[in-house]
């Protein structure tokens, strides 16, 4: 295979396309509103729901078809929006990768991802996985898109705005894998509402998700999930608030033990179900593990403060 275009050639090619699009727009430019313009570019902002469905073409070779050309151009518009809407661009990455549309301009998928997104292949796939969550949080589709790290929904009526970062979306992976994209988005909304915020940090989401039981341990319905996540969010908020207080060293040392105990307690909701499942699979090993747990807890009880 011949060597692909250099980064300079690719940038020149994209610049030429933008110039051609501007010329084609002509007098229509004057009618674009501020909401229609993408950071000063005479291109309407791409929205996630405007992307075509991804088509798997693992064996695609040769020139792009007319339909693939159109889809590839649409993806390239989305790649240019990484600074404004990470999840839209991630959706376009998914389309370009699954359809091998990148083959027109690049020798490898890795080179394509590095040029348009400046990230590793593994990071790109993590973002693709979280994109649908961000898109769901941004519905209905009146969007205000801001920065590479945020996506915000704006609605002047009764819809509250939520903001989610790429890393926060990635931290929801266990819930997404167990219950789907909608449940992961609902979990984020529940945390945001419980904390009275429109944006929740990756650290907070990760702390809550670590304490949320996997479906194999405890299968929860939608209402049960919301209730559990709401409780965990309040507990996480209290923990983070306590961490901001800097007590004297002796108090801090003891507080660390209390925090460890709280963390353990937060992970024991599914313990009984997990033991029953283990006992059904291997009674002897389940008994051995339960004995270890009992012995450790006995040591804890022996060392509890006399209060």
XYZ file of C-alpha atoms in Angstrom:
307
model
C 0.000 0.000 0.000
C 1.257 3.455 -0.836
C 2.176 5.818 1.954
C -0.706 7.960 3.152
C -0.819 11.764 3.056
C 1.303 13.722 5.508
C -0.358 15.711 8.336
C 0.387 18.915 6.412
C -1.322 17.561 3.306
C -4.337 16.495 5.352
C -4.640 19.934 6.953
C -4.404 21.569 3.521
C -7.053 19.221 2.196
C -9.440 20.038 5.043
C -8.784 23.778 4.601
C -9.640 23.503 0.909
C -12.865 21.664 1.724
C -13.878 24.360 4.200
C -13.189 27.044 1.602
C -15.296 25.196 -0.946
C -18.122 24.820 1.574
C -17.983 28.538 2.341
C -18.157 29.403 -1.345
C -21.063 27.020 -1.842
C -22.889 28.601 1.091
C -22.741 32.007 -0.662
C -25.453 34.442 0.325
C -27.006 31.979 2.722
C -24.265 32.866 5.187
C -26.053 36.039 6.211
C -29.072 34.079 7.413
C -27.175 31.903 9.913
C -27.946 32.738 13.527
C -25.462 32.626 16.391
C -26.869 29.260 17.481
C -26.337 27.842 13.984
C -22.684 28.764 13.695
C -20.006 26.455 15.088
C -17.487 28.693 16.863
C -17.402 31.225 14.015
C -17.314 28.618 11.245
C -20.042 28.922 8.594
C -21.135 25.363 9.327
C -24.185 24.461 11.419
C -23.237 22.477 14.517
C -23.601 18.726 14.026
C -25.897 17.032 16.514
C -25.633 13.443 17.622
C -29.044 12.544 16.238
C -27.987 13.837 12.809
C -25.310 11.179 12.456
C -26.270 8.214 10.255
C -26.389 4.720 11.685
C -22.991 3.043 11.913
C -22.551 0.201 9.404
C -20.075 -2.590 10.127
C -17.853 -3.198 7.081
C -14.817 -5.087 8.414
C -13.777 -6.238 4.928
C -14.273 -2.943 3.091
C -11.538 -2.202 0.562
C -10.909 0.141 -2.354
C -12.474 3.542 -3.085
C -15.496 4.689 -1.130
C -18.917 4.381 -2.699
C -20.948 7.542 -3.262
C -22.914 6.853 -0.082
C -19.723 6.195 1.887
C -18.221 9.437 0.562
C -21.213 11.367 1.860
C -21.012 9.670 5.258
C -17.244 10.222 5.459
C -17.647 13.941 4.779
C -20.301 14.119 7.502
C -17.956 12.375 9.926
C -15.165 14.817 9.115
C -17.438 17.745 9.961
C -18.079 16.090 13.307
C -14.373 15.519 13.973
C -13.848 19.275 13.638
C -16.258 19.774 16.531
C -14.162 18.036 19.174
C -13.679 21.372 20.903
C -17.431 21.892 21.148
C -19.084 18.465 21.397
C -16.932 15.499 22.270
C -19.761 12.988 22.143
C -20.856 13.951 18.613
C -17.298 13.549 17.356
C -17.006 10.241 19.217
C -20.151 9.040 17.455
C -18.602 9.992 14.137
C -15.436 8.105 15.078
C -17.573 5.009 15.655
C -19.135 5.314 12.211
C -15.795 5.874 10.467
C -14.125 2.964 12.265
C -16.888 0.401 11.853
C -17.335 1.246 8.178
C -13.569 1.609 7.514
C -14.329 4.963 5.905
C -10.902 6.177 6.970
C -9.352 4.048 4.205
C -9.793 6.894 1.704
C -7.284 9.180 3.450
C -5.303 6.955 5.827
C -3.333 3.713 5.770
C -4.434 2.577 9.227
C -7.196 3.213 11.738
C -4.548 4.190 14.272
C -3.214 6.942 12.011
C -6.738 8.196 11.393
C -7.575 8.373 15.105
C -4.293 10.064 15.942
C -4.796 12.737 13.261
C -8.431 13.670 13.869
C -8.595 13.138 17.631
C -4.978 13.136 18.849
C -5.573 10.163 21.119
C -4.814 6.473 21.407
C -7.073 3.848 19.875
C -8.073 2.531 23.308
C -9.049 6.017 24.494
C -11.092 6.535 21.331
C -13.105 3.379 21.976
C -13.707 4.415 25.584
C -15.100 7.727 24.364
C -17.255 5.964 21.777
C -18.731 3.803 24.532
C -19.634 6.871 26.613
C -20.971 8.950 23.717
C -24.483 7.505 23.787
C -24.780 8.313 27.504
C -23.836 11.937 26.837
C -26.268 12.091 23.923
C -29.120 10.825 26.106
C -28.288 13.407 28.760
C -28.443 16.076 26.077
C -31.999 15.293 24.950
C -34.264 16.890 23.902
C -32.056 18.021 21.029
C -31.840 21.751 21.706
C -28.166 21.788 22.549
C -25.590 24.220 23.772
C -22.248 22.605 23.106
C -19.227 23.861 24.937
C -15.605 22.749 25.149
C -13.918 19.429 24.555
C -14.810 18.159 28.004
C -18.455 19.150 28.362
C -21.840 18.751 26.729
C -24.720 20.829 28.046
C -28.403 20.680 27.342
C -30.228 24.008 27.315
C -34.002 24.248 27.562
C -35.834 27.282 28.891
C -38.865 25.386 30.168
C -38.941 22.506 32.661
C -35.899 20.557 31.478
C -32.855 20.831 33.689
C -29.434 21.164 32.089
C -26.894 18.425 32.725
C -23.198 18.415 31.944
C -21.069 15.285 31.621
C -17.362 14.963 30.927
C -15.759 12.227 28.887
C -14.203 10.671 31.986
C -17.429 10.760 33.975
C -19.182 8.977 31.107
C -16.418 6.364 31.067
C -16.817 5.861 34.832
C -20.426 4.780 34.237
C -19.207 1.784 32.216
C -20.201 -0.917 34.773
C -23.795 0.352 34.895
C -23.895 0.746 31.103
C -22.599 -2.797 30.615
C -25.107 -4.254 33.089
C -28.251 -2.249 32.311
C -27.661 -0.252 29.124
C -27.007 3.322 28.039
C -30.362 4.640 29.281
C -29.800 3.307 32.785
C -26.305 4.830 32.892
C -27.682 8.232 31.837
C -30.461 7.911 34.422
C -27.857 7.127 37.093
C -25.997 10.327 36.250
C -29.230 12.371 36.416
C -30.038 10.819 39.795
C -26.628 11.756 41.183
C -26.863 15.289 39.791
C -30.317 15.796 41.289
C -29.289 14.356 44.669
C -26.306 16.709 44.810
C -28.112 19.716 43.347
C -25.618 20.097 40.518
C -25.742 20.236 36.746
C -22.269 18.678 36.499
C -20.843 15.817 38.534
C -17.122 15.117 38.600
C -15.533 11.900 37.425
C -14.209 11.337 40.950
C -17.715 11.488 42.411
C -19.241 9.219 39.764
C -16.407 6.701 40.111
C -16.822 6.666 43.901
C -20.535 5.937 43.600
C -20.192 3.331 40.858
C -17.587 1.424 42.894
C -20.198 0.959 45.618
C -23.032 0.035 43.260
C -23.505 -3.764 42.962
C -22.935 -5.461 39.630
C -25.968 -7.090 38.113
C -24.540 -10.578 38.593
C -24.507 -9.929 42.343
C -27.817 -8.091 42.677
C -30.231 -7.479 39.806
C -32.083 -4.215 40.513
C -35.127 -2.744 38.811
C -35.179 0.848 37.565
C -36.769 2.276 40.719
C -34.444 0.244 42.922
C -31.437 1.510 40.993
C -32.516 5.128 41.393
C -33.104 4.688 45.132
C -29.759 2.966 45.673
C -27.843 5.505 43.606
C -29.592 8.393 45.382
C -28.506 6.959 48.744
C -24.954 6.432 47.519
C -24.837 9.968 46.126
C -25.796 11.457 49.476
C -23.203 9.290 51.218
C -20.555 10.259 48.663
C -21.389 13.946 49.097
C -20.944 13.622 52.866
C -17.637 11.810 52.404
C -16.314 14.443 50.002
C -17.425 17.234 52.316
C -15.584 15.580 55.210
C -12.456 15.250 53.072
C -12.385 19.005 52.566
C -12.092 19.558 56.313
C -8.496 19.331 57.491
C -8.602 18.070 61.092
C -5.624 17.739 63.394
C -3.327 14.810 62.630
C -4.650 12.470 65.376
C -8.249 13.086 64.272
C -7.310 12.588 60.620
C -5.636 9.272 61.417
C -8.744 7.964 63.189
C -11.029 9.373 60.482
C -9.184 7.258 57.945
C -10.257 4.106 59.777
C -13.855 5.343 59.838
C -13.768 6.100 56.109
C -12.432 2.602 55.424
C -15.282 1.112 57.439
C -17.846 3.249 55.591
C -16.418 2.180 52.249
C -16.627 -1.477 53.232
C -20.174 -1.089 54.528
C -21.200 0.532 51.260
C -20.100 -2.559 49.339
C -21.903 -5.180 51.435
C -25.467 -4.737 50.112
C -25.128 -7.766 47.871
C -23.020 -9.868 50.243
C -25.760 -12.347 51.177
C -26.714 -12.909 47.555
C -23.061 -13.273 46.584
C -22.517 -15.877 49.317
C -25.568 -17.894 48.247
C -24.378 -17.886 44.638
C -20.856 -18.926 45.690
C -22.183 -21.674 47.957
C -24.270 -23.066 45.126
C -21.209 -23.181 42.869
C -18.619 -24.406 45.404
C -19.833 -24.924 49.005
C -16.372 -25.684 50.424
C -14.718 -22.583 48.936
C -17.680 -20.386 49.946
C -17.391 -21.635 53.523
C -13.643 -20.993 53.555
C -14.121 -17.420 52.363
C -16.962 -16.800 54.824
C -14.732 -18.050 57.651
C -11.979 -15.641 56.591
C -14.501 -12.804 56.611
C -15.772 -13.770 60.075
C -12.251 -13.921 61.467
C -11.385 -10.479 60.095
C -14.578 -8.982 61.477
C -13.851 -10.539 64.868
C -10.540 -8.666 64.920
C -12.372 -5.477 64.010
C -14.875 -5.931 66.824
C -12.098 -6.661 69.319
C -10.428 -3.361 68.417
C -13.487 -1.132 68.328
C -13.343 1.913 70.633
C -15.177 1.538 73.940
C -17.863 4.184 73.462
